[in-house]
Tab-separated table of C-alpha atoms in Angstrom:
chain	number	residue	atom	x	y	z
G	1092	MET	CA	97.147	124.349	116.012
G	1093	ASN	CA	95.833	121.752	113.548
G	1094	ASN	CA	95.458	118.060	114.249
G	1095	TYR	CA	96.206	115.889	111.156
G	1096	LYS	CA	95.367	112.223	110.747
G	1097	LEU	CA	97.688	110.170	108.453
G	1098	THR	CA	96.999	106.874	106.757
G	1099	ILE	CA	100.340	105.216	106.006
G	1100	GLN	CA	101.485	102.202	103.982
G	1101	TYR	CA	104.943	100.840	104.414
G	1102	ASP	CA	107.266	98.037	103.429
G	1103	GLY	CA	108.824	97.302	106.819
G	1104	ALA	CA	111.764	95.241	105.464
G	1105	ARG	CA	114.433	97.926	105.913
G	1106	TYR	CA	113.215	99.267	109.261
G	1107	LYS	CA	113.589	98.456	112.950
G	1108	GLY	CA	109.809	98.772	113.343
G	1109	TRP	CA	107.420	101.651	113.854
G	1110	GLN	CA	108.601	103.138	117.137
G	1111	ARG	CA	111.331	105.803	117.133
G	1112	LEU	CA	114.462	104.735	118.962
G	1113	GLY	CA	116.298	107.837	120.196
G	1114	ASN	CA	117.644	109.731	117.194
G	1115	ASP	CA	117.909	106.590	115.113
G	1116	ASP	CA	115.914	107.148	111.976
G	1117	LYS	CA	115.820	103.498	110.844
G	1118	THR	CA	112.253	103.485	112.154
G	1119	ILE	CA	109.069	104.430	110.342
G	1120	GLN	CA	108.080	106.909	113.018
G	1121	GLY	CA	111.575	108.467	112.910
G	1122	LYS	CA	111.460	108.900	109.113
G	1123	ILE	CA	108.079	110.555	109.144
G	1124	GLU	CA	108.850	112.836	112.116
G	1125	ASN	CA	112.058	114.039	110.433
G	1126	VAL	CA	110.208	115.033	107.257
G	1127	LEU	CA	107.272	116.660	109.165
G	1128	SER	CA	109.670	118.615	111.371
G	1129	GLU	CA	111.241	120.080	108.201
G	1130	LEU	CA	107.811	121.069	106.905
G	1131	ALA	CA	106.654	122.517	110.230
G	1132	GLY	CA	109.825	124.346	111.193
G	1133	GLU	CA	109.351	122.886	114.673
G	1134	LYS	CA	109.930	119.509	116.263
G	1135	ILE	CA	106.965	117.272	115.410
G	1136	GLU	CA	105.995	114.145	117.292
G	1137	ILE	CA	103.566	111.723	115.700
G	1138	ILE	CA	101.315	109.323	117.581
G	1139	GLY	CA	100.852	105.947	115.940
G	1140	SER	CA	97.862	103.693	116.625
G	1141	GLY	CA	100.437	101.219	117.914
G	1142	ARG	CA	103.904	99.848	117.182
G	1143	THR	CA	104.666	97.374	114.487
G	1144	ASP	CA	107.656	95.049	115.011
G	1145	ALA	CA	110.845	95.175	112.965
G	1146	GLY	CA	110.203	93.998	109.388
G	1147	VAL	CA	106.399	94.100	109.672
G	1148	HIS	CA	104.491	95.928	106.897
G	1149	ALA	CA	101.429	98.152	107.073
G	1150	LEU	CA	98.582	98.603	104.583
G	1151	ALA	CA	96.859	101.291	106.672
G	1152	GLN	CA	98.706	102.347	109.798
G	1153	ILE	CA	97.019	105.376	111.394
G	1154	ALA	CA	98.841	108.227	113.110
G	1155	ASN	CA	98.161	111.820	114.093
G	1156	PHE	CA	100.242	114.897	114.786
G	1157	LYS	CA	99.748	118.522	115.649
G	1158	MET	CA	101.547	121.521	114.180
G	1159	HIS	CA	101.255	125.310	114.269
G	1160	LYS	CA	101.864	125.763	110.551
G	1161	ASP	CA	98.661	126.095	108.555
G	1162	SER	CA	99.209	123.603	105.734
G	1163	THR	CA	96.323	122.088	103.794
G	1164	GLU	CA	95.803	118.318	103.783
G	1165	ASP	CA	97.088	118.162	100.194
G	1166	GLU	CA	100.218	120.134	101.025
G	1167	VAL	CA	101.057	117.793	103.916
G	1168	MET	CA	100.452	114.686	101.734
G	1169	GLN	CA	102.527	116.001	98.859
G	1170	TYR	CA	105.367	117.108	101.070
G	1171	LEU	CA	105.542	113.755	102.854
G	1172	ASN	CA	105.464	111.682	99.673
G	1173	ARG	CA	108.091	113.836	98.061
G	1174	TYR	CA	110.609	113.534	100.888
G	1175	LEU	CA	109.840	110.125	102.384
G	1176	PRO	CA	111.664	107.094	101.025
G	1177	ASN	CA	109.743	105.084	98.425
G	1178	ASP	CA	108.950	102.290	100.830
G	1179	ILE	CA	106.807	104.567	102.980
G	1180	SER	CA	103.710	106.184	101.423
G	1181	VAL	CA	101.128	108.476	102.912
G	1182	VAL	CA	97.848	107.522	101.203
G	1183	ASP	CA	95.554	109.932	103.074
G	1184	VAL	CA	95.786	113.096	105.161
G	1185	SER	CA	92.769	114.605	106.872
G	1186	PHE	CA	91.977	117.204	109.533
G	1187	VAL	CA	90.616	115.712	112.747
G	1188	PRO	CA	89.216	117.301	115.914
G	1189	ASP	CA	91.763	118.434	118.493
G	1190	ARG	CA	90.867	115.539	120.829
G	1191	PHE	CA	91.601	112.789	118.298
G	1192	HIS	CA	94.457	110.514	119.497
G	1193	ALA	CA	95.528	107.677	117.213
G	1194	ARG	CA	96.518	105.367	120.072
G	1195	TYR	CA	93.882	106.108	122.753
G	1196	ASN	CA	91.031	106.146	120.228
G	1197	ALA	CA	92.015	102.937	118.415
G	1198	ASN	CA	89.408	100.323	119.184
G	1199	ASP	CA	90.675	97.370	117.258
G	1200	LYS	CA	93.408	96.250	114.910
G	1201	THR	CA	93.523	93.687	112.139
G	1202	TYR	CA	96.701	91.944	111.157
G	1203	LEU	CA	97.088	89.946	107.960
G	1204	CYS	CA	99.611	87.160	107.429
G	1205	LYS	CA	100.261	86.014	103.869
G	1206	ILE	CA	101.639	82.495	103.501
G	1207	TRP	CA	102.938	81.077	100.203
G	1208	ASN	CA	102.379	77.316	100.450
G	1209	GLU	CA	104.197	75.862	97.442
G	1210	LYS	CA	107.393	73.883	96.965
G	1211	TYR	CA	109.055	76.746	95.100
G	1212	PRO	CA	109.512	80.360	96.262
G	1213	HIS	CA	107.266	83.100	94.835
G	1214	PRO	CA	109.600	85.308	92.763
G	1215	PHE	CA	107.602	88.522	93.280
G	1216	MET	CA	106.229	88.024	96.776
G	1217	ARG	CA	109.275	86.467	98.427
G	1218	LYS	CA	109.824	89.580	100.520
G	1219	TYR	CA	106.128	90.140	101.210
G	1220	SER	CA	104.991	86.683	102.279
G	1221	MET	CA	106.106	83.794	104.432
G	1222	HIS	CA	107.150	80.669	102.531
G	1223	VAL	CA	105.971	77.319	103.907
G	1224	GLU	CA	107.000	74.463	101.577
G	1225	ASP	CA	105.105	71.605	103.144
G	1226	ARG	CA	101.370	71.432	102.582
G	1227	LEU	CA	99.267	73.065	105.341
G	1228	ASP	CA	96.001	71.519	106.499
G	1229	ILE	CA	93.718	74.575	106.490
G	1230	GLU	CA	90.793	72.757	108.155
G	1231	LYS	CA	92.978	71.852	111.145
G	1232	MET	CA	94.253	75.448	111.317
G	1233	ARG	CA	90.691	76.754	111.308
G	1234	LYS	CA	89.810	74.407	114.217
G	1235	ALA	CA	92.869	75.615	116.127
G	1236	SER	CA	92.034	79.264	115.493
G	1237	GLN	CA	88.811	78.905	117.563
G	1238	TYR	CA	90.834	78.461	120.750
G	1239	PHE	CA	92.307	81.949	120.461
G	1240	LEU	CA	88.910	83.729	120.174
G	1241	GLY	CA	87.664	85.731	123.168
G	1242	THR	CA	89.469	87.175	126.174
G	1243	HIS	CA	92.677	85.502	127.356
G	1244	ASP	CA	95.863	86.234	129.197
G	1245	PHE	CA	98.352	86.065	126.307
G	1246	THR	CA	101.574	85.907	128.363
G	1247	SER	CA	102.537	82.684	126.575
G	1248	TYR	CA	101.985	84.369	123.265
G	1249	SER	CA	104.134	87.404	123.781
G	1250	ASN	CA	107.737	88.443	124.156
G	1251	ALA	CA	106.700	91.614	125.994
G	1252	LYS	CA	109.226	92.513	128.682
G	1253	SER	CA	107.066	94.388	131.180
G	1254	LYS	CA	105.585	92.213	133.925
G	1255	LYS	CA	103.494	95.021	135.330
G	1256	LYS	CA	101.198	95.660	132.411
G	1257	SER	CA	98.183	93.559	131.717
G	1258	MET	CA	98.668	90.717	129.266
G	1259	VAL	CA	94.933	90.259	128.787
G	1260	ARG	CA	93.682	90.879	125.257
G	1261	GLU	CA	90.514	90.057	123.356
G	1262	ILE	CA	90.531	88.411	119.914
G	1263	TYR	CA	87.348	89.217	118.002
G	1264	SER	CA	87.958	87.126	114.912
G	1265	LEU	CA	90.576	84.876	113.315
G	1266	ASP	CA	89.893	83.873	109.730
G	1267	ILE	CA	91.872	81.713	107.359
G	1268	GLU	CA	91.184	81.941	103.628
G	1269	GLU	CA	92.844	81.055	100.359
G	1270	ASN	CA	93.320	84.022	98.091
G	1271	GLU	CA	95.150	83.918	94.756
G	1272	GLY	CA	97.347	81.001	95.799
G	1273	PHE	CA	98.169	82.494	99.223
G	1274	ILE	CA	96.834	81.344	102.540
G	1275	GLU	CA	95.768	84.494	104.357
G	1276	ILE	CA	95.327	84.585	108.094
G	1277	LYS	CA	93.446	87.600	109.427
G	1278	VAL	CA	93.296	88.264	113.126
G	1279	ARG	CA	91.301	91.148	114.640
G	1280	GLY	CA	91.532	92.098	118.319
G	1281	ASN	CA	91.435	94.981	120.729
G	1282	GLY	CA	95.214	95.047	120.883
G	1283	PHE	CA	98.292	92.854	120.452
G	1284	LEU	CA	101.333	92.341	122.666
G	1285	TYR	CA	104.929	92.363	121.323
G	1286	ASN	CA	105.291	89.421	118.859
G	1287	MET	CA	101.798	88.157	119.756
G	1288	VAL	CA	100.471	87.889	116.184
G	1289	ARG	CA	103.664	86.198	114.979
G	1290	LYS	CA	103.452	83.612	117.777
G	1291	ILE	CA	99.776	82.883	117.201
G	1292	VAL	CA	100.400	82.413	113.447
G	1293	GLY	CA	103.453	80.277	114.330
G	1294	THR	CA	101.261	77.908	116.335
G	1295	LEU	CA	98.656	77.773	113.554
G	1296	ILE	CA	101.411	76.775	111.135
G	1297	GLU	CA	102.604	74.016	113.482
G	1298	VAL	CA	99.012	72.747	113.640
G	1299	GLY	CA	98.711	72.951	109.856
G	1300	LEU	CA	101.877	70.871	109.445
G	1301	GLY	CA	100.649	68.253	111.936
G	1302	GLU	CA	103.353	69.093	114.491
G	1303	LYS	CA	100.935	70.267	117.146
G	1304	ASP	CA	97.394	69.268	118.108
G	1305	PRO	CA	94.821	72.103	118.202
G	1306	THR	CA	93.641	70.956	121.646
G	1307	THR	CA	97.054	71.859	123.194
G	1308	ILE	CA	96.362	75.590	122.708
G	1309	PRO	CA	94.208	76.049	125.868
G	1310	THR	CA	96.995	74.397	127.920
G	1311	ILE	CA	99.641	76.686	126.383
G	1312	LEU	CA	97.475	79.783	127.138
G	1313	GLU	CA	96.851	78.648	130.708
G	1314	SER	CA	100.516	77.881	131.368
G	1315	LYS	CA	101.509	81.532	130.830
G	1316	GLU	CA	104.955	80.280	129.843
G	1317	ARG	CA	106.591	81.497	126.687
G	1318	ILE	CA	108.685	78.375	126.269
G	1319	GLN	CA	105.651	76.420	125.172
G	1320	THR	CA	104.627	78.535	122.201
G	1321	GLY	CA	107.316	77.339	119.776
G	1322	ARG	CA	107.514	78.633	116.234
G	1323	MET	CA	107.110	82.338	115.342
G	1324	ALA	CA	105.935	83.551	111.927
G	1325	GLU	CA	108.399	85.611	109.915
G	1326	ALA	CA	107.825	89.372	109.966
G	1327	GLU	CA	108.070	89.631	106.169
G	1328	GLY	CA	104.603	88.017	105.686
G	1329	LEU	CA	102.907	90.198	108.244
G	1330	TYR	CA	100.859	93.384	107.621
G	1331	LEU	CA	98.954	95.771	109.884
G	1332	GLU	CA	95.863	95.816	107.683
G	1333	LYS	CA	93.368	98.019	109.458
G	1334	VAL	CA	92.828	100.085	112.598
G	1335	GLY	CA	89.279	100.571	113.801
G	1336	PHE	CA	88.147	103.707	115.592
O	1500	MET	CA	117.251	61.543	75.355
O	1501	ASN	CA	114.285	63.234	77.092
O	1502	ASN	CA	112.758	66.537	76.049
O	1503	TYR	CA	111.558	68.592	79.059
O	1504	LYS	CA	109.316	71.657	78.990
O	1505	LEU	CA	109.793	74.220	81.741
O	1506	THR	CA	107.330	76.874	82.902
O	1507	ILE	CA	109.335	79.611	84.578
O	1508	GLN	CA	108.514	82.716	86.697
O	1509	TYR	CA	111.123	85.331	87.329
O	1510	ASP	CA	111.731	88.738	88.831
O	1511	GLY	CA	113.852	90.257	86.061
O	1512	ALA	CA	115.151	93.201	88.156
O	1513	ARG	CA	118.668	91.798	88.775
O	1514	TYR	CA	119.191	90.359	85.314
O	1515	LYS	CA	120.384	91.463	81.873
O	1516	GLY	CA	117.385	89.741	80.368
O	1517	TRP	CA	116.614	86.196	79.260
O	1518	GLN	CA	119.266	85.548	76.660
O	1519	ARG	CA	122.645	84.142	77.693
O	1520	LEU	CA	125.562	86.478	76.904
O	1521	GLY	CA	128.709	84.414	76.521
O	1522	ASN	CA	129.642	82.999	79.940
O	1523	ASP	CA	127.984	85.821	81.782
O	1524	ASP	CA	125.463	84.317	84.119
O	1525	LYS	CA	123.604	87.550	84.942
O	1526	THR	CA	120.940	86.310	82.524
O	1527	ILE	CA	117.960	84.034	83.278
O	1528	GLN	CA	118.951	81.547	80.582
O	1529	GLY	CA	122.502	81.448	81.928
O	1530	LYS	CA	121.394	80.785	85.492
O	1531	ILE	CA	119.095	77.946	84.493
O	1532	GLU	CA	121.622	76.359	82.084
O	1533	ASN	CA	124.294	76.365	84.776
O	1534	VAL	CA	122.057	74.510	87.229
O	1535	LEU	CA	120.800	72.057	84.604
O	1536	SER	CA	124.344	71.313	83.418
O	1537	GLU	CA	125.209	70.365	86.997
O	1538	LEU	CA	122.204	68.042	87.206
O	1539	ALA	CA	122.849	66.483	83.783
O	1540	GLY	CA	126.607	66.097	83.985
O	1541	GLU	CA	126.779	67.500	80.473
O	1542	LYS	CA	126.459	70.963	78.973
O	1543	ILE	CA	122.755	71.761	78.652
O	1544	GLU	CA	121.311	74.379	76.378
O	1545	ILE	CA	117.768	75.575	76.914
O	1546	ILE	CA	115.529	77.058	74.270
O	1547	GLY	CA	113.267	79.854	75.466
O	1548	SER	CA	110.037	80.835	73.694
O	1549	GLY	CA	111.726	84.183	73.144
O	1550	ARG	CA	113.953	86.739	74.860
O	1551	THR	CA	112.779	89.111	77.515
O	1552	ASP	CA	114.594	92.434	77.818
O	1553	ALA	CA	116.782	93.386	80.805
O	1554	GLY	CA	114.606	94.001	83.873
O	1555	VAL	CA	111.444	92.465	82.386
O	1556	HIS	CA	109.630	89.849	84.500
O	1557	ALA	CA	107.877	86.642	83.501
O	1558	LEU	CA	104.820	84.954	84.945
O	1559	ALA	CA	105.028	81.948	82.595
O	1560	GLN	CA	108.035	81.909	80.297
O	1561	ILE	CA	108.253	78.576	78.446
O	1562	ALA	CA	111.496	76.803	77.620
O	1563	ASN	CA	112.642	73.284	76.674
O	1564	PHE	CA	115.874	71.297	76.895
O	1565	LYS	CA	117.076	67.824	76.145
O	1566	MET	CA	119.350	65.675	78.312
O	1567	HIS	CA	120.610	62.104	78.369
O	1568	LYS	CA	120.075	61.656	82.114
O	1569	ASP	CA	116.806	59.963	82.985
O	1570	SER	CA	115.435	62.280	85.661
O	1571	THR	CA	111.686	62.434	86.502
O	1572	GLU	CA	109.778	65.700	86.081
O	1573	ASP	CA	109.668	66.114	89.902
O	1574	GLU	CA	113.402	65.540	90.207
O	1575	VAL	CA	114.161	68.240	87.632
O	1576	MET	CA	111.762	70.696	89.271
O	1577	GLN	CA	113.111	70.074	92.776
O	1578	TYR	CA	116.741	70.311	91.656
O	1579	LEU	CA	116.131	73.577	89.829
O	1580	ASN	CA	114.219	75.243	92.634
O	1581	ARG	CA	116.816	74.145	95.184
O	1582	TYR	CA	119.787	75.598	93.277
O	1583	LEU	CA	118.282	78.555	91.382
O	1584	PRO	CA	118.251	81.956	93.070
O	1585	ASN	CA	114.977	82.869	94.827
O	1586	ASP	CA	113.980	85.313	92.076
O	1587	ILE	CA	113.703	82.519	89.485
O	1588	SER	CA	111.138	79.730	90.076
O	1589	VAL	CA	110.276	76.742	87.988
O	1590	VAL	CA	106.547	76.228	88.452
O	1591	ASP	CA	106.075	73.233	86.162
O	1592	VAL	CA	108.174	70.597	84.415
O	1593	SER	CA	106.719	68.130	81.928
O	1594	PHE	CA	107.934	65.634	79.349
O	1595	VAL	CA	107.186	66.704	75.780
O	1596	PRO	CA	107.608	64.901	72.429
O	1597	ASP	CA	111.062	65.064	70.920
O	1598	ARG	CA	109.940	67.516	68.222
O	1599	PHE	CA	108.701	70.188	70.723
O	1600	HIS	CA	110.659	73.391	70.329
O	1601	ALA	CA	109.767	76.306	72.613
O	1602	ARG	CA	110.677	78.983	70.088
O	1603	TYR	CA	109.525	77.514	66.760
O	1604	ASN	CA	106.251	76.184	68.217
O	1605	ALA	CA	105.289	79.390	70.050
O	1606	ASN	CA	102.234	80.839	68.309
O	1607	ASP	CA	101.587	83.918	70.322
O	1608	LYS	CA	102.751	85.834	73.361
O	1609	THR	CA	100.967	88.012	75.858
O	1610	TYR	CA	102.724	90.807	77.695
O	1611	LEU	CA	101.262	92.525	80.715
O	1612	CYS	CA	102.195	96.049	81.850
O	1613	LYS	CA	101.141	97.115	85.327
O	1614	ILE	CA	100.838	100.857	85.904
O	1615	TRP	CA	100.377	102.443	89.332
O	1616	ASN	CA	98.538	105.680	88.689
O	1617	GLU	CA	98.512	107.512	92.021
O	1618	LYS	CA	100.389	110.555	93.346
O	1619	TYR	CA	102.339	108.410	95.850
O	1620	PRO	CA	104.505	105.381	95.155
O	1621	HIS	CA	103.124	101.908	95.929
O	1622	PRO	CA	105.358	100.633	98.790
O	1623	PHE	CA	105.050	96.965	97.881
O	1624	MET	CA	104.806	97.089	94.091
O	1625	ARG	CA	107.365	99.796	93.413
O	1626	LYS	CA	109.713	97.284	91.824
O	1627	TYR	CA	106.968	95.421	90.017
O	1628	SER	CA	105.007	98.210	88.415
O	1629	MET	CA	105.518	101.444	86.568
O	1630	HIS	CA	104.610	104.583	88.480
O	1631	VAL	CA	102.770	107.333	86.579
O	1632	GLU	CA	101.744	110.183	88.927
O	1633	ASP	CA	99.519	112.192	86.639
O	1634	ARG	CA	96.059	110.861	85.939
O	1635	LEU	CA	95.777	108.755	82.798
O	1636	ASP	CA	92.676	108.963	80.562
O	1637	ILE	CA	91.904	105.283	80.018
O	1638	GLU	CA	89.244	105.929	77.409
O	1639	LYS	CA	91.701	107.811	75.230
O	1640	MET	CA	94.249	105.026	75.668
O	1641	ARG	CA	91.665	102.435	74.593
O	1642	LYS	CA	90.960	104.428	71.453
O	1643	ALA	CA	94.680	104.670	70.718
O	1644	SER	CA	95.158	100.917	71.277
O	1645	GLN	CA	92.910	100.179	68.271
O	1646	TYR	CA	95.529	101.576	65.869
O	1647	PHE	CA	98.054	98.915	66.833
O	1648	LEU	CA	95.732	95.968	66.097
O	1649	GLY	CA	96.389	93.855	63.046
O	1650	THR	CA	99.462	93.415	60.903
O	1651	HIS	CA	101.950	96.297	60.698
O	1652	ASP	CA	105.600	96.968	60.017
O	1653	PHE	CA	106.745	97.883	63.540
O	1654	THR	CA	110.114	99.413	62.618
O	1655	SER	CA	109.170	102.671	64.421
O	1656	TYR	CA	108.225	100.667	67.492
O	1657	SER	CA	111.449	98.723	67.880
O	1658	ASN	CA	115.091	99.177	68.755
O	1659	ALA	CA	116.017	96.023	66.878
O	1660	LYS	CA	119.382	96.340	65.207
O	1661	SER	CA	119.084	93.967	62.294
O	1662	LYS	CA	117.820	95.601	59.102
O	1663	LYS	CA	117.543	92.286	57.260
O	1664	LYS	CA	114.910	90.606	59.312
O	1665	SER	CA	111.228	91.343	58.880
O	1666	MET	CA	109.746	93.935	61.184
O	1667	VAL	CA	106.219	92.876	60.378
O	1668	ARG	CA	104.217	91.574	63.342
O	1669	GLU	CA	100.574	90.969	64.076
O	1670	ILE	CA	98.859	92.253	67.209
O	1671	TYR	CA	95.806	90.155	68.042
O	1672	SER	CA	94.520	92.103	71.036
O	1673	LEU	CA	95.386	95.069	73.203
O	1674	ASP	CA	93.232	95.478	76.341
O	1675	ILE	CA	93.366	98.089	79.066
O	1676	GLU	CA	91.658	97.275	82.354
O	1677	GLU	CA	91.694	98.571	85.936
O	1678	ASN	CA	92.528	95.877	88.433
O	1679	GLU	CA	92.983	96.436	92.172
O	1680	GLY	CA	94.084	100.047	91.702
O	1681	PHE	CA	96.468	99.237	88.825
O	1682	ILE	CA	95.970	99.996	85.164
O	1683	GLU	CA	96.836	96.809	83.348
O	1684	ILE	CA	97.685	96.812	79.655
O	1685	LYS	CA	97.680	93.400	77.997
O	1686	VAL	CA	98.981	92.974	74.473
O	1687	ARG	CA	98.868	89.664	72.603
O	1688	GLY	CA	100.644	89.145	69.316
O	1689	ASN	CA	102.451	86.632	67.163
O	1690	GLY	CA	105.779	88.072	68.234
O	1691	PHE	CA	107.438	91.201	69.472
O	1692	LEU	CA	110.570	93.050	68.364
O	1693	TYR	CA	113.235	94.295	70.752
O	1694	ASN	CA	111.627	96.957	73.054
O	1695	MET	CA	108.419	96.879	70.996
O	1696	VAL	CA	106.017	96.318	73.918
O	1697	ARG	CA	107.729	99.034	75.935
O	1698	LYS	CA	107.460	101.501	73.096
O	1699	ILE	CA	103.794	100.724	72.403
O	1700	VAL	CA	102.986	101.172	76.100
O	1701	GLY	CA	105.060	104.353	76.150
O	1702	THR	CA	102.900	105.822	73.374
O	1703	LEU	CA	99.705	104.749	75.152
O	1704	ILE	CA	100.889	106.577	78.252
O	1705	GLU	CA	101.607	109.718	76.259
O	1706	VAL	CA	98.096	109.524	74.852
O	1707	GLY	CA	96.665	108.981	78.336
O	1708	LEU	CA	98.472	112.059	79.619
O	1709	GLY	CA	97.217	114.144	76.689
O	1710	GLU	CA	100.689	114.607	75.238
O	1711	LYS	CA	99.915	112.802	72.000
O	1712	ASP	CA	96.780	112.407	69.920
O	1713	PRO	CA	95.671	108.805	69.177
O	1714	THR	CA	95.312	109.654	65.478
O	1715	THR	CA	99.079	110.231	65.156
O	1716	ILE	CA	99.768	106.516	65.587
O	1717	PRO	CA	99.153	105.448	61.950
O	1718	THR	CA	101.566	108.189	60.849
O	1719	ILE	CA	104.220	106.998	63.301
O	1720	LEU	CA	103.793	103.408	62.102
O	1721	GLU	CA	104.002	104.426	58.419
O	1722	SER	CA	107.082	106.632	58.934
O	1723	LYS	CA	109.173	103.595	60.024
O	1724	GLU	CA	111.320	106.033	61.986
O	1725	ARG	CA	112.223	105.353	65.591
O	1726	ILE	CA	112.663	108.988	66.421
O	1727	GLN	CA	108.937	109.538	66.385
O	1728	THR	CA	107.910	106.971	68.972
O	1729	GLY	CA	108.994	108.917	72.039
O	1730	ARG	CA	108.544	107.545	75.527
O	1731	MET	CA	109.326	103.938	76.470
O	1732	ALA	CA	107.677	102.132	79.401
O	1733	GLU	CA	109.955	101.070	82.253
O	1734	ALA	CA	110.967	97.367	82.245
O	1735	GLU	CA	110.024	96.966	85.915
O	1736	GLY	CA	106.284	97.082	85.186
O	1737	LEU	CA	106.460	94.578	82.339
O	1738	TYR	CA	105.728	90.845	82.469
O	1739	LEU	CA	105.718	88.061	79.875
O	1740	GLU	CA	102.364	86.687	80.960
O	1741	LYS	CA	101.641	83.781	78.605
O	1742	VAL	CA	103.007	81.905	75.623
O	1743	GLY	CA	100.482	80.175	73.366
O	1744	PHE	CA	101.341	76.962	71.489
């Protein structure tokens, strides 16, 4: 039994997110499992480092799977890229020790949000960035970003359904830079709740537009009420950029 | 009567190219003229610096048009971007002297071809680049590119129909660079015949794959026979990058 680690890029636009939903294959996990099961001649289950929401992209999602068949790394990579749709690419395959588990061993994740901040839409990146027409004040957004750093209960910043699981997460860094005309927001943390990145970015945009004062963020976090968070960033500008192990 | 200069970006994928075909508005020119005619309350004709083929993109196509209505530059830009489809953006509008003519005054054009040279498709750039799976030898391609420089009769490198017009064009530069994982071919010349850039790039790719020797290029040029040119680059990786005046 070999344990394979996959590094995967995908354009999430057509999919209902990472996580397989029954036999529905309009998920990234579903598409990959179907192709791998064909290769393996047995039912294969892959373990992703975490879910990505519907529409969200990935630059380097990490997953692992085990199979009895003795394929080389190259064979697995070639088979996957031949039979997967063009909007999902496997950019690396490597053997890992039996104990490697893409979810349990993931230490941190970095999400990237690309914002196009011009009056006119970007013809080539319109499906891969969020378009904000009114000018954003980056300095204000940077000030606001400081309030998210560290360990917080992110109940207000999630649409997670479970009330039993802990909503406490730690944000290690939150950087806002201009890069080739785009405003790029990068947030790195030990884990993210359902919709959490999109809600944090949504608040930063409200601050950048002058609709919300940065100092309201601690109050929103303390309230633990979703109603207060307001705007949510569009999935099309959001990428899972990196998973740290 | 004001004369307006437009700088236009477009994703050419959905269109039959720049040039208006009768009343068919599946062309870039057609789309823009329809919107401008609405604004002007008269039939507007725009003059592009040149045609782009079906599927070819533009980063900075230049065009001009005249209208009686006294709109400001900002008004024209806002109106166009509001009513044009999202894959065509006007990124600048400026008043120019009455004698400015986007086609007659264009001195040179630069085309950019983006090639993704990996085994797997690029999930985000698959519609905006050409995918070549087998490894290209850039040094060989650079050697081959030298044969295109200068003034030549490009009959063999065109699908132009007219036999009356001159097929002589001058290529000022042809550079091949690696940029963020893409191979970028930039060709600057005083003008390009129908399909000429795509045929030149096609030959460079054949050279890069070892299918053709660079030294055959002068023979192909001298033959003035289209049959010898071979492969043609895909339109989806091709951009009109710049027009010099």
